[in-house]
Amino acid sequence: MTALLRPVRRQRGLTLEQLAQQTGLTKSYLSKIERGQSTPSIAVALKVARALDVEVGRLFSTEAAQEKITVDRAATRKGEGARYRMLAPSLLGKSMSPFIVRPTDRVSDDPHPEHAGQEFVFVHAGRVELDYGDQTITLGPGDSAYFDASVSHKIRAVGAKAAEVVVVAQTEPR
């Protein structure tokens, strides 16, 4: 965790003092963790991960922590037929979550389609209907929508051609 905490914190734009306020830990203790002078308990690691909005496992990962860019090559994609595919899964400290979505002609039965933050949808191929609150909006190739994600929203493919949509979800700052 020591090698990864500082880069994640910095990518989040947080100072040690701000992280200390969010976790209830002291600035000096967090500094010792970052410098490898103290090893956090699991409970502390969970608090820090929650405050940074990353999986606790990412803080213990052996992957390079200094990465500022991740490239997703089409030729190396796995699970091409998957309905949802996360992009940039290895980049630490993301404030956005990008996905490629291949919606079906059925609306998802997710009981909680709303979430904090904002969302951007760009239709790459096909046509889709976006149910947003009490509105239904039809989008075609090249069309996009940017919206408050706290309002219920669902997407489905319409027409004969398979749809592919780029979705970027952003969570509200803490």
Short mmCIF file of C-alpha atoms in Angstrom, two decimals:
data_model
loop_
_atom_site.label_atom_id
_atom_site.label_comp_id
_atom_site.label_asym_id
_atom_site.label_seq_id
_atom_site.Cartn_x
_atom_site.Cartn_y
_atom_site.Cartn_z
CA MET A 1 0.00 0.00 0.00
CA THR A 2 2.84 2.38 0.73
CA ALA A 3 3.97 2.69 -2.89
CA LEU A 4 0.43 3.15 -4.22
CA LEU A 5 -1.23 5.44 -1.69
CA ARG A 6 0.53 8.68 -2.69
CA PRO A 7 -0.09 8.37 -6.47
CA VAL A 8 -3.76 7.51 -5.94
CA ARG A 9 -4.21 10.37 -3.48
CA ARG A 10 -2.53 12.79 -5.87
CA GLN A 11 -4.58 11.57 -8.85
CA ARG A 12 -7.64 12.32 -6.74
CA GLY A 13 -6.31 15.82 -6.12
CA LEU A 14 -6.26 15.37 -2.35
CA THR A 15 -3.74 16.67 0.15
CA LEU A 16 -2.75 14.56 3.13
CA GLU A 17 -4.80 16.90 5.30
CA GLN A 18 -7.92 16.39 3.17
CA LEU A 19 -7.47 12.62 3.21
CA ALA A 20 -7.00 12.77 6.99
CA GLN A 21 -10.30 14.65 7.33
CA GLN A 22 -12.13 12.13 5.14
CA THR A 23 -10.75 9.09 6.98
CA GLY A 24 -10.57 10.36 10.55
CA LEU A 25 -6.86 9.43 10.62
CA THR A 26 -4.06 11.85 11.38
CA LYS A 27 -2.04 13.53 8.66
CA SER A 28 1.20 12.31 10.26
CA TYR A 29 -0.02 8.68 10.34
CA LEU A 30 -1.03 8.83 6.66
CA SER A 31 2.35 10.34 5.82
CA LYS A 32 4.10 7.45 7.62
CA ILE A 33 2.04 4.96 5.61
CA GLU A 34 2.97 6.73 2.35
CA ARG A 35 6.66 6.69 3.27
CA GLY A 36 6.62 3.03 4.29
CA GLN A 37 7.28 3.78 7.95
CA SER A 38 3.98 2.29 9.10
CA THR A 39 1.85 -0.61 7.88
CA PRO A 40 -1.90 -0.01 8.07
CA SER A 41 -4.35 -2.50 9.52
CA ILE A 42 -7.05 -3.91 7.25
CA ALA A 43 -9.59 -1.56 8.86
CA VAL A 44 -7.38 1.46 8.11
CA ALA A 45 -6.74 0.26 4.54
CA LEU A 46 -10.51 -0.08 4.04
CA LYS A 47 -11.09 3.48 5.35
CA VAL A 48 -8.44 4.88 3.03
CA ALA A 49 -9.73 2.93 0.01
CA ARG A 50 -13.29 4.11 0.69
CA ALA A 51 -12.14 7.74 0.93
CA LEU A 52 -10.19 7.41 -2.34
CA ASP A 53 -13.04 5.51 -4.01
CA VAL A 54 -10.87 2.59 -5.07
CA GLU A 55 -11.05 -1.09 -4.28
CA VAL A 56 -8.84 -1.91 -1.32
CA GLY A 57 -7.07 -4.51 -3.48
CA ARG A 58 -5.86 -1.73 -5.78
CA LEU A 59 -3.94 -0.20 -2.88
CA PHE A 60 -2.07 -3.48 -2.43
CA SER A 61 -1.56 -4.15 -6.13
CA THR A 62 1.92 -4.75 -7.49
CA GLU A 63 1.09 -2.95 -10.75
CA ALA A 64 3.00 0.21 -11.56
CA ALA A 65 1.55 3.02 -9.48
CA GLN A 66 2.94 5.92 -11.48
CA GLU A 67 0.84 5.26 -14.59
CA LYS A 68 -0.79 8.44 -15.90
CA ILE A 69 -2.24 6.86 -19.04
CA THR A 70 -3.72 3.56 -20.04
CA VAL A 71 -4.29 2.53 -23.64
CA ASP A 72 -6.98 0.04 -24.62
CA ARG A 73 -6.17 -1.57 -27.97
CA ALA A 74 -9.08 -2.94 -29.97
CA ALA A 75 -6.93 -5.87 -31.13
CA THR A 76 -6.34 -7.06 -27.56
CA ARG A 77 -9.88 -6.73 -26.21
CA LYS A 78 -11.29 -9.75 -24.47
CA GLY A 79 -14.98 -10.46 -24.16
CA GLU A 80 -15.95 -8.59 -27.33
CA GLY A 81 -19.47 -9.97 -27.11
CA ALA A 82 -19.97 -8.83 -23.53
CA ARG A 83 -22.82 -6.42 -22.85
CA TYR A 84 -20.63 -4.21 -20.62
CA ARG A 85 -16.88 -3.77 -20.93
CA MET A 86 -14.97 -1.46 -18.65
CA LEU A 87 -12.30 0.68 -20.25
CA ALA A 88 -9.07 1.65 -18.48
CA PRO A 89 -9.59 -0.87 -15.67
CA SER A 90 -5.98 -0.74 -14.47
CA LEU A 91 -5.64 3.03 -14.13
CA LEU A 92 -5.54 4.06 -10.49
CA GLY A 93 -7.48 6.93 -8.99
CA LYS A 94 -10.01 7.42 -11.79
CA SER A 95 -12.72 10.03 -11.25
CA MET A 96 -14.61 8.70 -14.28
CA SER A 97 -15.65 5.16 -15.16
CA PRO A 98 -15.75 4.60 -18.93
CA PHE A 99 -17.54 1.60 -20.47
CA ILE A 100 -18.51 0.24 -23.85
CA VAL A 101 -22.11 -0.90 -23.62
CA ARG A 102 -23.90 -3.10 -26.14
CA PRO A 103 -27.52 -2.64 -25.11
CA THR A 104 -30.14 -5.24 -25.95
CA ASP A 105 -33.68 -4.48 -27.08
CA ARG A 106 -34.84 -4.96 -23.48
CA VAL A 107 -34.54 -2.37 -20.75
CA SER A 108 -32.37 -3.58 -17.90
CA ASP A 109 -34.27 -4.74 -14.83
CA ASP A 110 -31.82 -2.98 -12.49
CA PRO A 111 -33.97 -1.83 -9.55
CA HIS A 112 -31.66 1.17 -8.89
CA PRO A 113 -30.56 2.64 -12.22
CA GLU A 114 -29.78 6.03 -10.69
CA HIS A 115 -26.53 6.93 -8.95
CA ALA A 116 -24.75 10.02 -7.70
CA GLY A 117 -22.82 12.12 -10.18
CA GLN A 118 -23.18 12.63 -13.90
CA GLU A 119 -23.16 10.43 -16.97
CA PHE A 120 -22.25 10.90 -20.62
CA VAL A 121 -23.57 8.59 -23.34
CA PHE A 122 -22.26 8.59 -26.93
CA VAL A 123 -23.83 6.33 -29.56
CA HIS A 124 -21.09 4.80 -31.69
CA ALA A 125 -23.32 2.45 -33.72
CA GLY A 126 -26.99 1.58 -34.04
CA ARG A 127 -29.89 3.37 -32.40
CA VAL A 128 -30.92 3.44 -28.76
CA GLU A 129 -33.69 4.77 -26.58
CA LEU A 130 -32.67 6.44 -23.36
CA ASP A 131 -35.38 6.42 -20.71
CA TYR A 132 -34.52 9.39 -18.51
CA GLY A 133 -36.99 10.07 -15.73
CA ASP A 134 -40.33 10.32 -17.52
CA GLN A 135 -38.78 11.07 -20.94
CA THR A 136 -37.79 8.69 -23.74
CA ILE A 137 -35.09 10.06 -26.04
CA THR A 138 -34.01 8.32 -29.26
CA LEU A 139 -30.31 8.60 -30.13
CA GLY A 140 -28.54 7.52 -33.32
CA PRO A 141 -24.90 7.21 -34.40
CA GLY A 142 -22.94 10.28 -33.35
CA ASP A 143 -25.64 11.48 -30.93
CA SER A 144 -24.87 11.97 -27.27
CA ALA A 145 -26.54 12.81 -23.98
CA TYR A 146 -25.04 14.25 -20.81
CA PHE A 147 -27.19 14.10 -17.70
CA ASP A 148 -27.62 14.10 -13.95
CA ALA A 149 -27.30 10.42 -13.05
CA SER A 150 -29.35 10.78 -9.87
CA VAL A 151 -32.44 10.65 -12.11
CA SER A 152 -33.57 7.13 -13.08
CA HIS A 153 -32.13 6.19 -16.48
CA LYS A 154 -32.05 3.09 -18.66
CA ILE A 155 -31.01 2.38 -22.22
CA ARG A 156 -32.14 -0.13 -24.84
CA ALA A 157 -31.30 -0.83 -28.47
CA VAL A 158 -33.92 -0.11 -31.14
CA GLY A 159 -33.85 -1.13 -34.78
CA ALA A 160 -32.22 -4.01 -36.63
CA LYS A 161 -28.58 -2.91 -36.33
CA ALA A 162 -26.64 -3.82 -33.16
CA ALA A 163 -26.01 -0.82 -30.95
CA GLU A 164 -22.74 0.14 -29.30
CA VAL A 165 -22.57 3.01 -26.84
CA VAL A 166 -19.71 4.63 -24.95
CA VAL A 167 -20.81 5.50 -21.42
CA VAL A 168 -18.72 7.58 -19.04
CA ALA A 169 -19.98 7.75 -15.47
CA GLN A 170 -18.59 10.29 -13.05
CA THR A 171 -19.19 10.12 -9.35
CA GLU A 172 -19.80 13.22 -7.32
CA PRO A 173 -16.80 14.65 -5.54
CA ARG A 174 -16.82 13.91 -1.83
#
